PDB file of C-alpha atoms and ligand atoms in Angstrom:
ATOM      1  CA  UNK A   1       3.736 -13.335  11.299  1.00 89.00           C
ATOM      2  CA  UNK A   2       0.187 -13.555  12.981  1.00 96.00           C
ATOM      3  CA  UNK A   3      -2.355 -10.913  12.606  1.00 97.00           C
ATOM      4  CA  UNK A   4      -1.715  -9.106   9.184  1.00 98.00           C
ATOM      5  CA  UNK A   5      -3.051 -11.559   6.283  1.00 98.00           C
ATOM      6  CA  UNK A   6      -6.282  -9.791   4.807  1.00 98.00           C
ATOM      7  CA  UNK A   7      -6.152  -6.338   7.049  1.00 98.00           C
ATOM      8  CA  UNK A   8      -5.622  -3.430   5.374  1.00 98.00           C
ATOM      9  CA  UNK A   9      -3.126  -0.146   5.643  1.00 99.00           C
ATOM     10  CA  UNK A  10      -2.120   2.882   4.261  1.00 99.00           C
ATOM     11  CA  UNK A  11       1.453   4.062   3.812  1.00 99.00           C
ATOM     12  CA  UNK A  12       2.257   7.346   3.616  1.00 99.00           C
ATOM     13  CA  UNK A  13       5.542   8.317   2.220  1.00 98.00           C
ATOM     14  CA  UNK A  14       4.840   4.865   0.094  1.00 98.00           C
ATOM     15  CA  UNK A  15       7.131   5.943  -2.728  1.00 98.00           C
ATOM     16  CA  UNK A  16      10.593   6.129  -1.095  1.00 98.00           C
ATOM     17  CA  UNK A  17      12.802   4.656   1.745  1.00 97.00           C
ATOM     18  CA  UNK A  18      10.950   3.140   4.665  1.00 98.00           C
ATOM     19  CA  UNK A  19       7.515   3.442   2.776  1.00 98.00           C
ATOM     20  CA  UNK A  20       8.489   1.051  -0.136  1.00 98.00           C
ATOM     21  CA  UNK A  21      10.471  -1.367   2.380  1.00 98.00           C
ATOM     22  CA  UNK A  22       7.403  -1.525   4.353  1.00 98.00           C
ATOM     23  CA  UNK A  23       4.619  -2.033   1.495  1.00 98.00           C
ATOM     24  CA  UNK A  24       6.409  -4.454  -0.169  1.00 98.00           C
ATOM     25  CA  UNK A  25       6.694  -6.455   3.691  1.00 98.00           C
ATOM     26  CA  UNK A  26       3.115  -6.211   4.028  1.00 98.00           C
ATOM     27  CA  UNK A  27       2.080  -7.619   0.784  1.00 98.00           C
ATOM     28  CA  UNK A  28       4.462 -10.370   1.525  1.00 98.00           C
ATOM     29  CA  UNK A  29       2.724 -11.065   4.759  1.00 98.00           C
ATOM     30  CA  UNK A  30      -0.508 -10.602   3.013  1.00 98.00           C
ATOM     31  CA  UNK A  31      -1.620  -7.070   3.418  1.00 98.00           C
ATOM     32  CA  UNK A  32      -3.989  -4.849   1.077  1.00 98.00           C
ATOM     33  CA  UNK A  33      -1.731  -1.734   0.807  1.00 99.00           C
ATOM     34  CA  UNK A  34      -2.273   1.758  -0.450  1.00 99.00           C
ATOM     35  CA  UNK A  35       0.745   3.807  -0.619  1.00 98.00           C
ATOM     36  CA  UNK A  36       0.020   7.885  -0.132  1.00 98.00           C
ATOM     37  CA  UNK A  37       2.742  10.118  -1.826  1.00 98.00           C
ATOM     38  CA  UNK A  38       2.986  12.974  -3.764  1.00 98.00           C
ATOM     39  CA  UNK A  39       5.696  11.452  -5.471  1.00 98.00           C
ATOM     40  CA  UNK A  40       3.633  10.014  -8.060  1.00 98.00           C
ATOM     41  CA  UNK A  41       5.483   7.911 -10.640  1.00 98.00           C
ATOM     42  CA  UNK A  42       7.750   5.692  -8.145  1.00 98.00           C
ATOM     43  CA  UNK A  43       4.379   5.378  -6.573  1.00 98.00           C
ATOM     44  CA  UNK A  44       2.672   4.142  -9.479  1.00 98.00           C
ATOM     45  CA  UNK A  45       5.358   1.821 -10.499  1.00 98.00           C
ATOM     46  CA  UNK A  46       5.745   0.041  -6.896  1.00 98.00           C
ATOM     47  CA  UNK A  47       1.637  -0.282  -6.774  1.00 98.00           C
ATOM     48  CA  UNK A  48       2.381  -2.089 -10.492  1.00 98.00           C
ATOM     49  CA  UNK A  49       5.145  -4.150  -9.375  1.00 98.00           C
ATOM     50  CA  UNK A  50       3.198  -5.631  -5.918  1.00 98.00           C
ATOM     51  CA  UNK A  51      -0.509  -6.092  -8.215  1.00 98.00           C
ATOM     52  CA  UNK A  52      -3.683  -6.211  -6.760  1.00 97.00           C
ATOM     53  CA  UNK A  53      -2.814  -5.917  -3.320  1.00 98.00           C
ATOM     54  CA  UNK A  54      -1.406  -2.288  -3.741  1.00 98.00           C
ATOM     55  CA  UNK A  55      -2.657   0.872  -5.256  1.00 98.00           C
ATOM     56  CA  UNK A  56      -1.249   4.106  -5.114  1.00 98.00           C
ATOM     57  CA  UNK A  57      -3.004   7.411  -4.162  1.00 98.00           C
ATOM     58  CA  UNK A  58      -1.970  11.056  -4.882  1.00 99.00           C
ATOM     59  CA  UNK A  59      -2.441  12.549  -1.126  1.00 99.00           C
ATOM     60  CA  UNK A  60      -0.335  15.859  -0.313  1.00 99.00           C
ATOM     61  CA  UNK A  61      -0.275  15.511   3.670  1.00 98.00           C
ATOM     62  CA  UNK A  62      -1.102  19.491   3.658  1.00 98.00           C
ATOM     63  CA  UNK A  63      -4.445  19.371   1.890  1.00 98.00           C
ATOM     64  CA  UNK A  64      -7.445  17.990   3.735  1.00 98.00           C
ATOM     65  CA  UNK A  65      -9.629  17.226   0.977  1.00 98.00           C
ATOM     66  CA  UNK A  66      -6.734  14.676  -0.874  1.00 99.00           C
ATOM     67  CA  UNK A  67      -6.240  12.998   2.868  1.00 99.00           C
ATOM     68  CA  UNK A  68     -10.262  12.550   2.869  1.00 98.00           C
ATOM     69  CA  UNK A  69     -10.149  11.442  -0.563  1.00 98.00           C
ATOM     70  CA  UNK A  70      -7.425   8.553  -0.105  1.00 99.00           C
ATOM     71  CA  UNK A  71      -9.281   7.131   3.013  1.00 99.00           C
ATOM     72  CA  UNK A  72     -12.586   7.084   1.341  1.00 98.00           C
ATOM     73  CA  UNK A  73     -10.392   5.483  -1.703  1.00 98.00           C
ATOM     74  CA  UNK A  74      -9.171   2.720   0.650  1.00 99.00           C
ATOM     75  CA  UNK A  75     -12.209   1.888   2.184  1.00 98.00           C
ATOM     76  CA  UNK A  76     -14.096   1.689  -0.969  1.00 98.00           C
ATOM     77  CA  UNK A  77     -11.127  -0.521  -2.544  1.00 98.00           C
ATOM     78  CA  UNK A  78     -10.679  -2.752   0.250  1.00 98.00           C
ATOM     79  CA  UNK A  79     -13.351  -2.449   2.727  1.00 98.00           C
ATOM     80  CA  UNK A  80     -11.789  -0.793   5.533  1.00 98.00           C
ATOM     81  CA  UNK A  81      -8.771   0.403   7.585  1.00 99.00           C
ATOM     82  CA  UNK A  82      -6.900  -1.551   9.916  1.00 98.00           C
ATOM     83  CA  UNK A  83      -3.268  -0.101  10.224  1.00 99.00           C
ATOM     84  CA  UNK A  84      -2.109   3.465   9.305  1.00 99.00           C
ATOM     85  CA  UNK A  85       1.423   3.888   9.025  1.00 99.00           C
ATOM     86  CA  UNK A  86       2.853   7.399   9.045  1.00 98.00           C
ATOM     87  CA  UNK A  87       6.089   6.766   7.081  1.00 98.00           C
ATOM     88  CA  UNK A  88       6.770  10.239   5.330  1.00 98.00           C
ATOM     89  CA  UNK A  89       8.263  13.314   6.077  1.00 98.00           C
ATOM     90  CA  UNK A  90      10.110  16.106   4.455  1.00 98.00           C
ATOM     91  CA  UNK A  91      13.859  16.315   5.859  1.00 98.00           C
ATOM     92  CA  UNK A  92      13.889  20.403   4.580  1.00 98.00           C
ATOM     93  CA  UNK A  93      15.323  21.991   7.270  1.00 98.00           C
ATOM     94  CA  UNK A  94      17.365  25.382   7.474  1.00 98.00           C
ATOM     95  CA  UNK A  95      18.265  25.872  10.654  1.00 98.00           C
ATOM     96  CA  UNK A  96      18.180  28.827  12.344  1.00 98.00           C
ATOM     97  CA  UNK A  97      17.557  30.451   8.954  1.00 98.00           C
ATOM     98  CA  UNK A  98      13.908  28.628   8.488  1.00 98.00           C
ATOM     99  CA  UNK A  99      11.361  31.159   7.817  1.00 98.00           C
ATOM    100  CA  UNK A 100       7.892  30.987   9.707  1.00 98.00           C
ATOM    101  CA  UNK A 101       6.728  29.723   6.284  1.00 98.00           C
ATOM    102  CA  UNK A 102       9.475  26.789   6.397  1.00 98.00           C
ATOM    103  CA  UNK A 103       8.475  25.914   9.799  1.00 98.00           C
ATOM    104  CA  UNK A 104       4.635  25.872   8.810  1.00 98.00           C
ATOM    105  CA  UNK A 105       5.253  23.635   5.351  1.00 98.00           C
ATOM    106  CA  UNK A 106       7.316  21.095   7.534  1.00 98.00           C
ATOM    107  CA  UNK A 107       5.390  21.241  10.434  1.00 98.00           C
ATOM    108  CA  UNK A 108       2.350  20.648   7.773  1.00 98.00           C
ATOM    109  CA  UNK A 109       3.665  17.589   6.917  1.00 98.00           C
ATOM    110  CA  UNK A 110       5.475  16.370   9.313  1.00 98.00           C
ATOM    111  CA  UNK A 111       2.872  16.403  12.326  1.00 98.00           C
ATOM    112  CA  UNK A 112      -0.335  18.256  11.175  1.00 98.00           C
ATOM    113  CA  UNK A 113      -0.954  16.580   8.100  1.00 98.00           C
ATOM    114  CA  UNK A 114      -0.516  12.682   9.993  1.00 98.00           C
ATOM    115  CA  UNK A 115      -2.845  14.229  13.063  1.00 98.00           C
ATOM    116  CA  UNK A 116      -5.245  15.187  10.325  1.00 98.00           C
ATOM    117  CA  UNK A 117      -5.284  11.606   8.757  1.00 98.00           C
ATOM    118  CA  UNK A 118      -5.466  10.007  12.214  1.00 98.00           C
ATOM    119  CA  UNK A 119      -8.554  11.999  12.903  1.00 98.00           C
ATOM    120  CA  UNK A 120      -9.960  10.957   9.266  1.00 99.00           C
ATOM    121  CA  UNK A 121      -9.274   7.355   9.448  1.00 98.00           C
ATOM    122  CA  UNK A 122     -10.159   7.084  13.174  1.00 98.00           C
ATOM    123  CA  UNK A 123     -14.211   5.977  12.013  1.00 98.00           C
ATOM    124  CA  UNK A 124     -12.659   3.192  10.122  1.00 98.00           C
ATOM    125  CA  UNK A 125      -9.792   2.036  12.461  1.00 98.00           C
ATOM    126  CA  UNK A 126     -12.331   1.789  15.674  1.00 98.00           C
ATOM    127  CA  UNK A 127     -14.203  -1.170  13.178  1.00 98.00           C
ATOM    128  CA  UNK A 128     -10.919  -3.425  13.567  1.00 98.00           C
ATOM    129  CA  UNK A 129     -10.261  -6.366  15.494  1.00 96.00           C
ATOM    130  CA  UNK A 130      -6.774  -5.266  15.528  1.00 96.00           C
ATOM    131  CA  UNK A 131      -6.302  -1.390  14.640  1.00 98.00           C
ATOM    132  CA  UNK A 132      -2.553  -0.161  14.839  1.00 98.00           C
ATOM    133  CA  UNK A 133      -1.104   3.451  14.369  1.00 99.00           C
ATOM    134  CA  UNK A 134       2.826   3.498  13.441  1.00 99.00           C
ATOM    135  CA  UNK A 135       4.464   7.342  13.649  1.00 98.00           C
ATOM    136  CA  UNK A 136       7.952   7.588  13.078  1.00 98.00           C
ATOM    137  CA  UNK A 137      10.774   9.403  15.078  1.00 98.00           C
ATOM    138  CA  UNK A 138      14.608   9.528  15.031  1.00 97.00           C
ATOM    139  CA  UNK A 139      17.427   9.776  17.500  1.00 95.00           C
ATOM    140  CA  UNK A 140      18.025  13.364  16.426  1.00 94.00           C
ATOM    141  CA  UNK A 141      14.572  14.484  18.321  1.00 96.00           C
ATOM    142  CA  UNK A 142      16.483  13.394  21.540  1.00 95.00           C
ATOM    143  CA  UNK A 143      19.385  15.554  21.322  1.00 94.00           C
ATOM    144  CA  UNK A 144      20.699  19.189  20.148  1.00 94.00           C
ATOM    145  CA  UNK A 145      21.684  18.480  16.123  1.00 94.00           C
ATOM    146  CA  UNK A 146      23.942  20.854  14.724  1.00 96.00           C
ATOM    147  CA  UNK A 147      22.185  23.368  11.794  1.00 97.00           C
ATOM    148  CA  UNK A 148      18.980  21.617  12.383  1.00 97.00           C
ATOM    149  CA  UNK A 149      16.200  23.168  14.177  1.00 98.00           C
ATOM    150  CA  UNK A 150      12.844  22.311  12.225  1.00 98.00           C
ATOM    151  CA  UNK A 151      13.324  18.448  11.417  1.00 98.00           C
ATOM    152  CA  UNK A 152      14.210  17.035  15.252  1.00 98.00           C
ATOM    153  CA  UNK A 153      11.568  18.859  17.016  1.00 98.00           C
ATOM    154  CA  UNK A 154       9.112  17.934  14.384  1.00 98.00           C
ATOM    155  CA  UNK A 155      10.198  14.595  15.605  1.00 98.00           C
ATOM    156  CA  UNK A 156       9.973  15.206  18.791  1.00 98.00           C
ATOM    157  CA  UNK A 157       6.515  16.487  18.729  1.00 98.00           C
ATOM    158  CA  UNK A 158       5.508  12.771  17.213  1.00 98.00           C
ATOM    159  CA  UNK A 159       7.092  11.253  20.120  1.00 97.00           C
ATOM    160  CA  UNK A 160       4.826  13.226  22.712  1.00 98.00           C
ATOM    161  CA  UNK A 161       1.719  12.904  20.287  1.00 98.00           C
ATOM    162  CA  UNK A 162       2.078   9.244  20.112  1.00 98.00           C
ATOM    163  CA  UNK A 163       1.695   9.024  24.127  1.00 98.00           C
ATOM    164  CA  UNK A 164      -1.511  10.646  24.139  1.00 98.00           C
ATOM    165  CA  UNK A 165      -3.327   9.485  20.871  1.00 98.00           C
ATOM    166  CA  UNK A 166      -2.284   5.982  22.542  1.00 98.00           C
ATOM    167  CA  UNK A 167      -3.937   7.100  25.697  1.00 98.00           C
ATOM    168  CA  UNK A 168      -7.087   8.747  24.145  1.00 98.00           C
ATOM    169  CA  UNK A 169      -7.666   5.895  21.507  1.00 98.00           C
ATOM    170  CA  UNK A 170      -7.014   3.101  23.934  1.00 98.00           C
ATOM    171  CA  UNK A 171     -10.334   2.931  24.637  1.00 98.00           C
ATOM    172  CA  UNK A 172     -11.463   2.172  21.116  1.00 98.00           C
ATOM    173  CA  UNK A 173      -8.769  -0.590  20.771  1.00 98.00           C
ATOM    174  CA  UNK A 174      -6.353   1.417  18.591  1.00 98.00           C
ATOM    175  CA  UNK A 175      -2.986   1.016  19.030  1.00 98.00           C
ATOM    176  CA  UNK A 176      -0.373   3.957  18.654  1.00 99.00           C
ATOM    177  CA  UNK A 177       3.511   3.661  18.834  1.00 98.00           C
ATOM    178  CA  UNK A 178       6.429   4.962  17.198  1.00 98.00           C
ATOM    179  CA  UNK A 179       9.277   3.461  14.793  1.00 98.00           C
ATOM    180  CA  UNK A 180      12.815   5.212  15.933  1.00 98.00           C
ATOM    181  CA  UNK A 181      15.132   4.017  12.878  1.00 98.00           C
ATOM    182  CA  UNK A 182      18.641   4.385  12.845  1.00 97.00           C
ATOM    183  CA  UNK A 183      20.689   5.600   9.891  1.00 96.00           C
ATOM    184  CA  UNK A 184      18.930   3.267   7.020  1.00 96.00           C
ATOM    185  CA  UNK A 185      20.727   2.317   3.870  1.00 93.00           C
ATOM    186  CA  UNK A 186      18.163   3.022   0.734  1.00 91.00           C
ATOM    187  CA  UNK A 187      18.409   2.621  -3.310  1.00 89.00           C
ATOM    188  CA  UNK A 188      19.538   6.071  -3.766  1.00 86.00           C
ATOM    189  CA  UNK A 189      22.758   5.637  -1.694  1.00 87.00           C
ATOM    190  CA  UNK A 190      23.637   3.106  -4.403  1.00 86.00           C
ATOM    191  CA  UNK A 191      23.723   4.906  -7.261  1.00 88.00           C
ATOM    192  CA  UNK A 192      25.209   8.253  -5.117  1.00 91.00           C
ATOM    193  CA  UNK A 193      28.837   9.232  -6.115  1.00 91.00           C
ATOM    194  CA  UNK A 194      31.469   7.131  -4.473  1.00 91.00           C
ATOM    195  CA  UNK A 195      32.746   9.442  -2.245  1.00 92.00           C
ATOM    196  CA  UNK A 196      29.245   9.753  -0.446  1.00 89.00           C
ATOM    197  CA  UNK A 197      28.793   6.029  -0.632  1.00 89.00           C
ATOM    198  CA  UNK A 198      31.680   6.016   1.782  1.00 91.00           C
ATOM    199  CA  UNK A 199      30.944   8.661   4.082  1.00 91.00           C
ATOM    200  CA  UNK A 200      27.650   7.110   4.521  1.00 89.00           C
ATOM    201  CA  UNK A 201      29.381   3.633   4.931  1.00 90.00           C
ATOM    202  CA  UNK A 202      31.688   5.122   7.703  1.00 93.00           C
ATOM    203  CA  UNK A 203      28.940   7.165   9.598  1.00 93.00           C
ATOM    204  CA  UNK A 204      26.687   3.628   9.699  1.00 94.00           C
ATOM    205  CA  UNK A 205      30.204   2.063  11.072  1.00 94.00           C
ATOM    206  CA  UNK A 206      30.599   5.135  13.430  1.00 94.00           C
ATOM    207  CA  UNK A 207      26.935   5.781  14.581  1.00 95.00           C
ATOM    208  CA  UNK A 208      25.594   2.252  15.530  1.00 96.00           C
ATOM    209  CA  UNK A 209      26.695  -0.236  18.006  1.00 97.00           C
ATOM    210  CA  UNK A 210      26.532  -2.537  15.079  1.00 97.00           C
ATOM    211  CA  UNK A 211      28.688  -1.095  13.117  1.00 96.00           C
ATOM    212  CA  UNK A 212      26.666  -0.670   9.601  1.00 97.00           C
ATOM    213  CA  UNK A 213      23.437   1.051   8.412  1.00 96.00           C
ATOM    214  CA  UNK A 214      20.338  -0.562   8.877  1.00 97.00           C
ATOM    215  CA  UNK A 215      18.147  -1.871   5.947  1.00 97.00           C
ATOM    216  CA  UNK A 216      14.967  -1.227   4.775  1.00 98.00           C
ATOM    217  CA  UNK A 217      13.514  -4.551   5.630  1.00 98.00           C
ATOM    218  CA  UNK A 218      14.437  -4.378   9.444  1.00 98.00           C
ATOM    219  CA  UNK A 219      12.430  -1.308   9.697  1.00 98.00           C
ATOM    220  CA  UNK A 220       9.596  -3.112   7.846  1.00 98.00           C
ATOM    221  CA  UNK A 221       9.807  -5.886  10.339  1.00 98.00           C
ATOM    222  CA  UNK A 222       9.120  -3.506  13.213  1.00 98.00           C
ATOM    223  CA  UNK A 223       6.454  -1.970  12.033  1.00 98.00           C
ATOM    224  CA  UNK A 224       4.922  -5.450  11.217  1.00 98.00           C
ATOM    225  CA  UNK A 225       5.472  -6.705  14.555  1.00 98.00           C
ATOM    226  CA  UNK A 226       3.843  -3.481  16.200  1.00 98.00           C
ATOM    227  CA  UNK A 227       0.780  -3.826  13.492  1.00 98.00           C
ATOM    228  CA  UNK A 228       0.394  -7.819  14.069  1.00 98.00           C
ATOM    229  CA  UNK A 229      -1.430  -9.762  16.717  1.00 98.00           C
ATOM    230  CA  UNK A 230       2.005 -10.514  18.829  1.00 98.00           C
ATOM    231  CA  UNK A 231       2.131  -6.701  19.835  1.00 98.00           C
ATOM    232  CA  UNK A 232      -1.606  -6.722  20.786  1.00 98.00           C
ATOM    233  CA  UNK A 233      -0.210  -5.246  24.556  1.00 98.00           C
ATOM    234  CA  UNK A 234       2.147  -2.515  23.043  1.00 98.00           C
ATOM    235  CA  UNK A 235       0.972   0.832  22.805  1.00 98.00           C
ATOM    236  CA  UNK A 236       1.813   4.621  23.359  1.00 98.00           C
ATOM    237  CA  UNK A 237       5.632   2.778  22.922  1.00 98.00           C
ATOM    238  CA  UNK A 238       8.606   4.098  20.772  1.00 98.00           C
ATOM    239  CA  UNK A 239      10.181   0.546  19.295  1.00 98.00           C
ATOM    240  CA  UNK A 240      13.751   1.558  18.440  1.00 98.00           C
ATOM    241  CA  UNK A 241      15.347  -0.272  15.457  1.00 98.00           C
ATOM    242  CA  UNK A 242      18.754   1.769  15.599  1.00 98.00           C
ATOM    243  CA  UNK A 243      21.536  -0.887  15.972  1.00 98.00           C
ATOM    244  CA  UNK A 244      21.955   0.502  18.824  1.00 97.00           C
ATOM    245  CA  UNK A 245      22.372   4.178  17.832  1.00 96.00           C
ATOM    246  CA  UNK A 246      20.828   6.090  20.907  1.00 96.00           C
ATOM    247  CA  UNK A 247      21.894   3.579  23.420  1.00 96.00           C
ATOM    248  CA  UNK A 248      25.737   4.596  22.737  1.00 95.00           C
ATOM    249  CA  UNK A 249      27.642   7.446  24.592  1.00 91.00           C
ATOM    250  CA  UNK A 250      30.001  10.079  22.789  1.00 87.00           C
ATOM    251  CA  UNK A 251      33.083   7.945  22.940  1.00 89.00           C
ATOM    252  CA  UNK A 252      30.964   5.393  20.496  1.00 91.00           C
ATOM    253  CA  UNK A 253      32.951   1.641  20.690  1.00 89.00           C
ATOM    254  CA  UNK A 254      36.335   3.219  21.559  1.00 88.00           C
ATOM    255  CA  UNK A 255      37.170   2.029  25.097  1.00 88.00           C
ATOM    256  CA  UNK A 256      38.578   5.284  25.583  1.00 85.00           C
ATOM    257  CA  UNK A 257      39.412   5.187  29.211  1.00 81.00           C
ATOM    258  CA  UNK A 258      41.242   1.692  29.888  1.00 80.00           C
ATOM    259  CA  UNK A 259      43.023   2.818  26.885  1.00 79.00           C
ATOM    260  CA  UNK A 260      44.091   5.875  28.501  1.00 80.00           C
ATOM    261  CA  UNK A 261      43.994   4.383  31.725  1.00 81.00           C
ATOM    262  CA  UNK A 262      47.094   1.564  29.906  1.00 82.00           C
ATOM    263  CA  UNK A 263      48.887   4.145  28.218  1.00 82.00           C
ATOM    264  CA  UNK A 264      49.190   6.351  31.502  1.00 83.00           C
ATOM    265  CA  UNK A 265      50.512   2.752  33.452  1.00 78.00           C
ATOM    266  CA  UNK A 266      47.472   3.129  35.686  1.00 64.00           C
ATOM    267  CA  UNK A 267      44.936   0.266  36.718  1.00 56.00           C
ATOM    268  CA  UNK A 268      42.225  -0.628  34.484  1.00 53.00           C
ATOM    269  CA  UNK A 269      39.614  -1.718  37.482  1.00 53.00           C
ATOM    270  CA  UNK A 270      39.664  -1.289  40.778  1.00 47.00           C
TER     271      UNK A 270
HETATM  272  N1  NAD B   1      15.907   6.830   6.591  1.00 77.88           N
HETATM  273  C1  NAD B   1      16.918   7.075   7.634  1.00 77.88           C
HETATM  274  O1  NAD B   1      17.962   6.792   7.962  1.00 77.88           O
HETATM  275  C2  NAD B   1      15.800   7.352   8.985  1.00 77.88           C
HETATM  276  C3  NAD B   1      16.401   7.706  10.316  1.00 77.88           C
HETATM  277  C4  NAD B   1      15.673   8.351  11.289  1.00 77.88           C
HETATM  278  C5  NAD B   1      14.524   8.245  11.146  1.00 77.88           C
HETATM  279  N2  NAD B   1      13.845   8.281   9.692  1.00 77.88           N
HETATM  280  C6  NAD B   1      12.041   8.460   9.473  1.00 77.88           C
HETATM  281  O2  NAD B   1      11.506   7.055   8.692  1.00 77.88           O
HETATM  282  C7  NAD B   1      10.558   7.507   7.704  1.00 77.88           C
HETATM  283  C8  NAD B   1      10.782   7.289   6.544  1.00 77.88           C
HETATM  284  O3  NAD B   1      11.867   7.454   6.076  1.00 77.88           O
HETATM  285  P1  NAD B   1      12.708   8.032   4.625  1.00 77.88           P
HETATM  286  O4  NAD B   1      14.380   8.152   4.780  1.00 77.88           O
HETATM  287  O5  NAD B   1      12.409   6.401   4.602  1.00 77.88           O
HETATM  288  O6  NAD B   1      12.109   8.759   4.177  1.00 77.88           O
HETATM  289  P2  NAD B   1      11.924   9.188   2.720  1.00 77.88           P
HETATM  290  O7  NAD B   1      12.708  10.440   2.064  1.00 77.88           O
HETATM  291  O8  NAD B   1      13.056   8.328   1.680  1.00 77.88           O
HETATM  292  O9  NAD B   1      10.326   9.124   1.629  1.00 77.88           O
HETATM  293  C9  NAD B   1       9.595  10.206   2.440  1.00 77.88           C
HETATM  294  C10 NAD B   1       8.499  10.204   1.874  1.00 77.88           C
HETATM  295  O10 NAD B   1       7.631  10.966   2.065  1.00 77.88           O
HETATM  296  C11 NAD B   1       7.372  11.631   0.596  1.00 77.88           C
HETATM  297  N3  NAD B   1       6.446  13.103   0.856  1.00 77.88           N
HETATM  298  C12 NAD B   1       7.636  14.332   1.701  1.00 77.88           C
HETATM  299  N4  NAD B   1       6.151  15.219   1.813  1.00 77.88           N
HETATM  300  C13 NAD B   1       5.283  14.822   1.503  1.00 77.88           C
HETATM  301  C14 NAD B   1       3.991  15.046   1.407  1.00 77.88           C
HETATM  302  N5  NAD B   1       3.400  16.840   1.801  1.00 77.88           N
HETATM  303  N6  NAD B   1       2.376  14.520   1.055  1.00 77.88           N
HETATM  304  C15 NAD B   1       3.141  13.208   1.377  1.00 77.88           C
HETATM  305  N7  NAD B   1       3.810  12.229   1.338  1.00 77.88           N
HETATM  306  C16 NAD B   1       5.534  13.359   1.260  1.00 77.88           C
HETATM  307  C17 NAD B   1       8.214  11.799  -0.037  1.00 77.88           C
HETATM  308  O11 NAD B   1       7.785  12.167  -1.454  1.00 77.88           O
HETATM  309  C18 NAD B   1       8.899  10.879  -0.134  1.00 77.88           C
HETATM  310  O12 NAD B   1       8.658   9.415  -0.680  1.00 77.88           O
HETATM  311  C19 NAD B   1      10.777   9.396   8.343  1.00 77.88           C
HETATM  312  O13 NAD B   1       9.568  10.038   9.037  1.00 77.88           O
HETATM  313  C20 NAD B   1      11.914   9.615   9.111  1.00 77.88           C
HETATM  314  O14 NAD B   1      11.630  10.682   9.863  1.00 77.88           O
HETATM  315  C21 NAD B   1      14.498   8.123   8.710  1.00 77.88           C
END
C-alpha cells in the first residue's frame, strides 16, 4: 500500500492483540514503529523481533510525563510522527458494581490518555504530509451489553471524539478515523482450555455474517489503509472490520420468518 514506507507510527497497546498485528504489518510495509504499552516483556520481545524499525517504550496512558517521554523518544529516534494508532484499552468493567475510582481509571486509559497523547503528538503530526490518527471502537458501543457499563460507554465516547477531532484537525491536514473490529482471534486463544476455544469459535460463527472470528492481519490491513495515501479523503469515519457483525439483525443468519411460514404452510413471498 502506498504512503506507508518511511513513515513513523506510534502504536499504543503494542504489546498485545491488535497492536501486535498492526506493528508487524506497518514494519512489513516499510514504516518505523514505536510500541507504547505497560506490558514490558512482550513489547520488548516484539521490538527485538522486528529489528531496527521498531522500538518499545513503557508508556502508561494514565501518566502525562510518560506520554511526553514517548513522543520525545519517537521524534528523537525516527525524526517525527506521521501516524498515531490508539489500540490500547482496558476491558476492566464490573458493570453496575463499578466504583467511581474504577470508572475514572478505565476512562483514563481508554479515553483521556489517548486525548492527551494526541495533544502532545499534534505539533509533530502537523508537519507530516499525510498525518493520520486511528482510534478503536467496538460494536458494543452501539447496543446494551449485559453486565458491562464502563467499556462500551468509553468506546462510544471514542466514536464521538473521533468526529470532533477530525473536524478540528482537518485544517492542519491531520485525518482522524476509528476502526470497529468484530471479535478477533488472538494468540492467547490458542493456549486457552479447549472448552474456551470451542466457545470462542462458536461465538465467532454466531455473531458474524462471515461465520468466523476476524484475524489480527485483517484489522491491521484496515488500519494500514486508513493511514495510506489511498485514504486521503477519509476522515471522521468509522470503518467496520467486523465480518458483518454490526449489520446483522438479532436473528443472525437464521431464516426465521420463511422457516416459520413454511412450517405453517404459508407463502414465503407476497
Ligand atoms: N479483540 C477484539 O475482539 C476487539 C473487538 C472490538 C474492539 N476491539 C478494540 O481493539 C483494540 C485492541 O483490542 P485487543 O483485544 O487487541 O486488546 P488487548 O487487550 O490484546 O491489548 C490491549 C493492550 O493495551 C495495553 N494497555 C492497557 N492499559 C494500558 C495503559 N494504562 N497504558 C498503556 N497501555 C495499556 C495492554 O497492556 C495491552 O497490551 C481495543 O481498543 C479494543 O477496544 C477489540
